[in-house]
CSV table of C-alpha atoms and ligand atoms in Angstrom, one decimal:
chain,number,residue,atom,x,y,z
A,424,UNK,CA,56.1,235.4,147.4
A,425,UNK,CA,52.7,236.8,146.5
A,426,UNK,CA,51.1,240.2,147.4
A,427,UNK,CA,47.7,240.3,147.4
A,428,UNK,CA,45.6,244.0,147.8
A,429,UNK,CA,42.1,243.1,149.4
A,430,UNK,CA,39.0,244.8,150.6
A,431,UNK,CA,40.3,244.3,154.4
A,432,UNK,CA,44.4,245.3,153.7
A,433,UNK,CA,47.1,243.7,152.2
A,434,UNK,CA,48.8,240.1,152.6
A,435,UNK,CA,51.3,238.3,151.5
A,436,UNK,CA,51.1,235.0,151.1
A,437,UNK,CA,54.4,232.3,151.2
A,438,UNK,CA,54.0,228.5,151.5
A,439,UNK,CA,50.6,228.4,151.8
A,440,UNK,CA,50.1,230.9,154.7
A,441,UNK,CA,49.3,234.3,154.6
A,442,UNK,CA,50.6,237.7,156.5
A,443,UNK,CA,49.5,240.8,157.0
A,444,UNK,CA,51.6,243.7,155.6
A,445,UNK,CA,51.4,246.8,157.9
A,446,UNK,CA,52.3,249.2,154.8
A,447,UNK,CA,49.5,249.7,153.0
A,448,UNK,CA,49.7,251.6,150.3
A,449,UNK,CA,50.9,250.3,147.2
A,450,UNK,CA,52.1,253.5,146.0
A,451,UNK,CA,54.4,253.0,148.9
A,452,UNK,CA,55.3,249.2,148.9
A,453,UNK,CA,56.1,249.6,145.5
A,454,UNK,CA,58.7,252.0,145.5
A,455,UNK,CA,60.3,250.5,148.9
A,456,UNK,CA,64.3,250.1,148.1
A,457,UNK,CA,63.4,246.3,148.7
A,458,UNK,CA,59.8,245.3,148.3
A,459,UNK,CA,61.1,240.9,148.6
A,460,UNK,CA,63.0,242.0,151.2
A,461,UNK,CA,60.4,243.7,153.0
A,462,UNK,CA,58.2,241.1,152.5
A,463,UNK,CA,60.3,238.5,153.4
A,464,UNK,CA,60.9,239.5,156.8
A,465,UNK,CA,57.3,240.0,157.3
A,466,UNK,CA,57.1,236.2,156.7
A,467,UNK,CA,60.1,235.4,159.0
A,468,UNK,CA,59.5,237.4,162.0
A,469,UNK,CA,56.0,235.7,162.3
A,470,UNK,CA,56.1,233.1,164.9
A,471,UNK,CA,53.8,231.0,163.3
A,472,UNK,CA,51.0,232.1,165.4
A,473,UNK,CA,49.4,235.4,165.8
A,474,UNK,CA,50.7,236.6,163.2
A,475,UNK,CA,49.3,234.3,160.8
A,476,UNK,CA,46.1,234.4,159.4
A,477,UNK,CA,44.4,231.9,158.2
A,478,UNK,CA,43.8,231.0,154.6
A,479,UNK,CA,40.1,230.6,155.1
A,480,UNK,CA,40.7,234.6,156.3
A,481,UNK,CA,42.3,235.6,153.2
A,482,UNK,CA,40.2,233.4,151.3
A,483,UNK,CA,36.7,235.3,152.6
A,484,UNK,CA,38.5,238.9,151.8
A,485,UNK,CA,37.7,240.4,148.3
A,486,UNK,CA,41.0,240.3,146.2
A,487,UNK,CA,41.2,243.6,144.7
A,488,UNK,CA,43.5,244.9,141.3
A,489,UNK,CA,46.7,244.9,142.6
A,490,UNK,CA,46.9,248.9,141.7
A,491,UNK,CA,46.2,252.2,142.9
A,492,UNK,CA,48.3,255.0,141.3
A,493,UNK,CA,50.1,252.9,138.4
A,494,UNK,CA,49.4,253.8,135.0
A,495,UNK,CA,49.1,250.6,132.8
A,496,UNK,CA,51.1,250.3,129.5
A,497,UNK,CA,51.6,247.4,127.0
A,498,UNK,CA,53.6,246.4,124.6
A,499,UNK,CA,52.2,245.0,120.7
A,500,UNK,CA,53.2,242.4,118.4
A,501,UNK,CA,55.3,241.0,120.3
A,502,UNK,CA,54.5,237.7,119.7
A,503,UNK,CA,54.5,236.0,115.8
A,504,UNK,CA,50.6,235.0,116.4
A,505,UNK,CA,49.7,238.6,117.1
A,506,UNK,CA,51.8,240.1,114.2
A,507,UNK,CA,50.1,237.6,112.0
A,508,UNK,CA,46.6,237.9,113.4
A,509,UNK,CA,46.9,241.8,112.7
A,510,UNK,CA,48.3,241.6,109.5
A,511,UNK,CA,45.5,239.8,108.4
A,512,UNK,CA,43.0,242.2,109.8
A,513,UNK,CA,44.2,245.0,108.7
A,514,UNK,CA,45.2,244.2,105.6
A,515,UNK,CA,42.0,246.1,104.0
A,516,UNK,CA,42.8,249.5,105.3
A,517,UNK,CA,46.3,249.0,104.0
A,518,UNK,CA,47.8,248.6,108.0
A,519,UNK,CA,49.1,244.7,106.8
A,520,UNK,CA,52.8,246.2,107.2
A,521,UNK,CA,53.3,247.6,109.6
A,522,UNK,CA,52.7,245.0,111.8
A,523,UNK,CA,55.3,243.1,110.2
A,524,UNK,CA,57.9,246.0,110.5
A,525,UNK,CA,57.3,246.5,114.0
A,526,UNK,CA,57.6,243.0,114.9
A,527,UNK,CA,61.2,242.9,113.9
A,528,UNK,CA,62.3,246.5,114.3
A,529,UNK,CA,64.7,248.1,117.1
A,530,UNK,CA,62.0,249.7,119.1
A,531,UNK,CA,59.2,247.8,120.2
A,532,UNK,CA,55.3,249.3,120.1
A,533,UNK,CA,54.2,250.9,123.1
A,534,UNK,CA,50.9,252.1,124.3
A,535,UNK,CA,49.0,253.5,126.8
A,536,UNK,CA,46.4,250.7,128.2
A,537,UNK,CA,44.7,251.8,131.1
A,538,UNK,CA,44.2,253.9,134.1
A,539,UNK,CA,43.6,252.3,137.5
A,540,UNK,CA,39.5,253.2,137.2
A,541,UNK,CA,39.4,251.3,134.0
A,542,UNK,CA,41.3,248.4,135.4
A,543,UNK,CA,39.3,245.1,136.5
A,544,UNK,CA,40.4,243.2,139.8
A,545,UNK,CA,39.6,239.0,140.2
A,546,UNK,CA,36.4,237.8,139.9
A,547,UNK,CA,35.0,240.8,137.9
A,548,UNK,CA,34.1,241.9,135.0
A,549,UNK,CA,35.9,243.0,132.0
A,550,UNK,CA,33.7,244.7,129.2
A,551,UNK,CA,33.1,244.5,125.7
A,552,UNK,CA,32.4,248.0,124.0
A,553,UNK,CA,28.6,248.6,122.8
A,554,UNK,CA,29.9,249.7,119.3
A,555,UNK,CA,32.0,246.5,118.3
A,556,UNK,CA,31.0,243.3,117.1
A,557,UNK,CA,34.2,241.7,117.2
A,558,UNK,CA,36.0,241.8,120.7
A,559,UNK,CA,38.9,239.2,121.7
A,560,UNK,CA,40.2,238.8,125.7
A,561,UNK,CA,44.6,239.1,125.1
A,562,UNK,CA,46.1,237.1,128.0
A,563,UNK,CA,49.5,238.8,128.5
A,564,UNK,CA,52.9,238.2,131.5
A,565,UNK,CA,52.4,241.8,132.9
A,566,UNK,CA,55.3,243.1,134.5
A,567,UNK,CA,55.7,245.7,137.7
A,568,UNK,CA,58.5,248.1,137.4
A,569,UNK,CA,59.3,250.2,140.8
A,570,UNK,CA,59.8,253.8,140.2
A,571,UNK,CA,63.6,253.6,139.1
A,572,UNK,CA,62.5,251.1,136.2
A,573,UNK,CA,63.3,248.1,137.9
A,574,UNK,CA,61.2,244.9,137.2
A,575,UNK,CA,60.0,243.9,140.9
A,576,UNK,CA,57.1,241.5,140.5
A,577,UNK,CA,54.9,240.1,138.1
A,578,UNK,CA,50.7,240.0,137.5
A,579,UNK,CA,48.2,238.4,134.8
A,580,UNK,CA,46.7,240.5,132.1
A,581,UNK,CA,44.2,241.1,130.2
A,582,UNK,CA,44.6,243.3,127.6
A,583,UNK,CA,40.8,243.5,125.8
A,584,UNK,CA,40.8,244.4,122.6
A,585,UNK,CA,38.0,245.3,119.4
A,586,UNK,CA,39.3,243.6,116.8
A,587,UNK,CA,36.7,245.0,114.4
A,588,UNK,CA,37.7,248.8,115.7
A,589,UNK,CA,41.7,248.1,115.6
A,590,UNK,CA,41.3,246.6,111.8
A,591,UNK,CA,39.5,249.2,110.1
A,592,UNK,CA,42.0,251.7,110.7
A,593,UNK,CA,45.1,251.3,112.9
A,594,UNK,CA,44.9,254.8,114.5
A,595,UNK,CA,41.8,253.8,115.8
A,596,UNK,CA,43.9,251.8,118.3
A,597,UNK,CA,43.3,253.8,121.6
A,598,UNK,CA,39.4,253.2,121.3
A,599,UNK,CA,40.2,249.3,120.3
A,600,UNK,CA,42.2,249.3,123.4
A,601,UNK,CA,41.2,252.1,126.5
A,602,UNK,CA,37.4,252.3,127.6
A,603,UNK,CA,35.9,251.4,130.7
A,604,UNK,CA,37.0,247.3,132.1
A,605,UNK,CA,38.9,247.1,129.3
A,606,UNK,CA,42.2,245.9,131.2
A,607,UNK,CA,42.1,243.3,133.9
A,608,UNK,CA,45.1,242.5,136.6
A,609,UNK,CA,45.6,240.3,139.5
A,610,UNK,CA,44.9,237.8,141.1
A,611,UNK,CA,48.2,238.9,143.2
A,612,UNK,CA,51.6,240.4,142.3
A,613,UNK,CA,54.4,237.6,142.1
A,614,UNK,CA,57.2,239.5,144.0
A,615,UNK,CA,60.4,238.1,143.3
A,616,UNK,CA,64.2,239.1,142.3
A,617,UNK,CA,64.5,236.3,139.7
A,618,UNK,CA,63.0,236.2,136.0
A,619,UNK,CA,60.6,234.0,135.5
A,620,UNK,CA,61.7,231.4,133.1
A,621,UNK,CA,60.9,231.0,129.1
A,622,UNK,CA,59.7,228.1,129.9
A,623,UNK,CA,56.4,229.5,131.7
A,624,UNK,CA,53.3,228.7,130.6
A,625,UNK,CA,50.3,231.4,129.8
A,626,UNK,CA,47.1,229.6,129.4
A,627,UNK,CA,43.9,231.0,128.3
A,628,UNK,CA,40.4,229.4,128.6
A,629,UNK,CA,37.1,231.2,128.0
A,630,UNK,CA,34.0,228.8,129.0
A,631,UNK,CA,30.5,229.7,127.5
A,632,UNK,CA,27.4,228.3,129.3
A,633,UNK,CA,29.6,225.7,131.1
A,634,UNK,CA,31.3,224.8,127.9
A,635,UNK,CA,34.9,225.1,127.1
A,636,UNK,CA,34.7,227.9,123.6
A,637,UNK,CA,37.8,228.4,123.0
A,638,UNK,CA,42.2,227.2,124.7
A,639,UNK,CA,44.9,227.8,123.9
A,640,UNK,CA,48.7,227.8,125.3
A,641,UNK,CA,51.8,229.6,125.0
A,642,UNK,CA,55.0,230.3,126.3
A,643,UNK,CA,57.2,232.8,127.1
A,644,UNK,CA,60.2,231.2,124.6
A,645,UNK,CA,57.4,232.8,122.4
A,646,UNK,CA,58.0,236.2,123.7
A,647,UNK,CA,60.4,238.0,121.0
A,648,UNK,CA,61.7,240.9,123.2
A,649,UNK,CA,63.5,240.8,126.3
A,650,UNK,CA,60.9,242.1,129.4
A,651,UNK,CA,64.2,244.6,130.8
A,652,UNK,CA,64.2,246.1,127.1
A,653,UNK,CA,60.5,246.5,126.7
A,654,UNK,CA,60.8,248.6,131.0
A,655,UNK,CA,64.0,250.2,129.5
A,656,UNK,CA,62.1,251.6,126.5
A,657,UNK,CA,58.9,252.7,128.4
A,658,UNK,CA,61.0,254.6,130.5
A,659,UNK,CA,62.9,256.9,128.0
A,660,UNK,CA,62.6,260.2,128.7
A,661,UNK,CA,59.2,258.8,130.9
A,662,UNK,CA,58.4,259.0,134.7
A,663,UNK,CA,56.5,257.0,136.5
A,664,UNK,CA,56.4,257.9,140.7
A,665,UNK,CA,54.4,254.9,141.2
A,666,UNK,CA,56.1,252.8,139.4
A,667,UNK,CA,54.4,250.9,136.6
A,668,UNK,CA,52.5,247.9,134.9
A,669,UNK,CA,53.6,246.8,131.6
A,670,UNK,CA,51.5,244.1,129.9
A,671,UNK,CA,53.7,242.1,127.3
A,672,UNK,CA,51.9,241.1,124.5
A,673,UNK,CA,49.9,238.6,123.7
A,674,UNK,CA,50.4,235.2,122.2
A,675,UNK,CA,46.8,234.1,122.3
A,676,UNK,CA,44.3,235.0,119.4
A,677,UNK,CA,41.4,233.2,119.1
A,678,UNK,CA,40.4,232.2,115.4
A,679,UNK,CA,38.9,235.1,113.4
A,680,UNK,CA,35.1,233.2,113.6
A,681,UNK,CA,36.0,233.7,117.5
A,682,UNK,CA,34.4,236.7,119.6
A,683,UNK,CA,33.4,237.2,123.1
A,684,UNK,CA,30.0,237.5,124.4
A,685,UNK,CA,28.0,238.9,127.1
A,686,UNK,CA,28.3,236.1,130.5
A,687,UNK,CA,31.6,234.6,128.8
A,688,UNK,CA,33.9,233.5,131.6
A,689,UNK,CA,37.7,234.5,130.7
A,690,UNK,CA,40.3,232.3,132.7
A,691,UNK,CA,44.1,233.3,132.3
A,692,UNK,CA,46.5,231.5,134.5
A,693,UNK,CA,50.4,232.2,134.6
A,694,UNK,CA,51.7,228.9,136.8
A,695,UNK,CA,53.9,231.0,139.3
A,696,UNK,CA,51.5,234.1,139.7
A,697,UNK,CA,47.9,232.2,139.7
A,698,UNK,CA,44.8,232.4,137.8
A,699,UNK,CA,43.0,235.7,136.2
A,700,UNK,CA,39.1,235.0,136.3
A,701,UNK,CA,36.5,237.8,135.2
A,702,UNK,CA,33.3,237.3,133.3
A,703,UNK,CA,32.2,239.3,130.5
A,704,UNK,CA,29.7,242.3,130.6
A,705,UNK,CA,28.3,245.2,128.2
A,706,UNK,CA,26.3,248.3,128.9
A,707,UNK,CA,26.2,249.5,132.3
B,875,LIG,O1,49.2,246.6,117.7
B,875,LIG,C1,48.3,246.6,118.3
B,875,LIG,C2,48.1,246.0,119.7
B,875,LIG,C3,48.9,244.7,119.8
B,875,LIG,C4,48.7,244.0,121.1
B,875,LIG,O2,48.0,244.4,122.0
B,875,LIG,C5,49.4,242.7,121.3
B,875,LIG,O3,50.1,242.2,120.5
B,875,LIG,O4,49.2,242.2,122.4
B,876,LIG,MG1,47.8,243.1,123.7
């Protein structure tokens, strides 16, 4: 089932319909002992009438980030096209290994992404920083872990990224990474017990005056490290009273001739969860 945060509350959404969730707060819902639960009987104890509202209701709301006092980390090179991808682009300031060695060592890369100000919601737009000439959109499963470490739902990512600003010089990897719209999330958060299955699809698409520029597809049989591992790690010694997104990684990378540009529209979709849409801006 899917929770959606919108300018006029929150809903869930099962089979087509869609519910209004008296709690709130995120913060809140996702630290409850049982968020699927909780949602679940929301969906059952509606009668099918005035309870329900209607999908052109949801439909007219604004669909927000699905955050509010998360942090957003992610997790690097997790993926054989990203270790490969960064190899090659770092290879000049001498950063070619280590890419390599974290992709098959014990203890994954982690990094800070974003804060919820910086974060993007549906329909928005992500940015591209003024001083880079090289900037790539990172589609990336982003999982939601409650406040005991516990992977409860699911979102889209997008993990935006200066390629040109990450190559020169690996520590330079927080300003590659964190600025302003630099992450985007949504469109809803897939709430569900089960793992979603290797077999999902991640698809990215970025259209350019009404042209297809650039697809691509992968899957998470793709993904080299186990999502539980990559929460277990985050949380070592690590608290998080809101609980936490954790992007994945990315599988995607565009060729190297490949960057974004200003009015670019970005479309990620993850099957179960839905599609990621946000155009691309620069400046204020
Ligand atoms: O190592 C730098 C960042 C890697 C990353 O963001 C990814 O693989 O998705
Ligand atoms: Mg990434």
């Amino acid at each position: 089932m899917k929770l959606y945060r919108t300018n006029v509350g929150c809903f869930v959404e099962d089979n087509g319909h869609s519910y209004p969730v008296p709690l709130t707060s995120l913060d809140k819902l996702f630290n409850l002992d049982d968020l699927h639960g909780y949602l679940m009987s929301i969906v059952e104890k509606s009668d099918g009438t005035d309870l329900v509202v209607s999908e052109v209701d949801l439909s007219s709301a604004q669909i927000l980030p699905p955050i509010e006092n998360q942090e957003v980390w992610a997790a690097g090179v997790t993926y054989y096209r990203s270790r490969s991808a960064r190899m090659e682009e770092s290879k000049s300031a001498g950063g070619g290994d280590f890419y390599d060695r974290v992709y098959s060592a014990e203890r994954p890369e982690l990094f800070f992404k974003a804060t919820a100000s910086r974060v993007a919601g549906p329909g928005s737009s992500v940015r591209i920083r003024a001083d880079s000439k090289w900037n790539v959109p990172e589609p990336e499963l982003t999982l939601l872990a409650n406040n005991r470490g516990q992977i409860i739902g699911y979102t889209v990512g997008n993990d935006m990224s200066s390629r040109d600003i990450e190559g020169e010089n690996p520590l330079y990897l927080p300003q590659a990474k964190v600025y302003d719209r630099s992450c985007a999330l949504g469109p809803c958060v897939l709430v569900t017990p089960q793992p979603l299955p290797t077999t999902t699809p991640i698809r990215l698409e970025i259209v350019r005056g009404g042209v297809v520029a650039f697809a691509a597809e992968t899957t998470l049989a793709e993904l080299k490290r186990a999502p539980e591992t990559l929460v277990e790690y985050l949380f070592r010694d690590n608290s998080f009273p809101f609980g936490t997104f954790l992007m994945t990684g990315t599988g995607i990378i565009p060729p190297d001739s490949f960057t974004l540009k200003v009015a670019d529209s970005i479309r990620i979709t993850i099957d179960p969860i839905g599609t990621l849409e946000n155009d691309v801006m620069q400046g204020r």
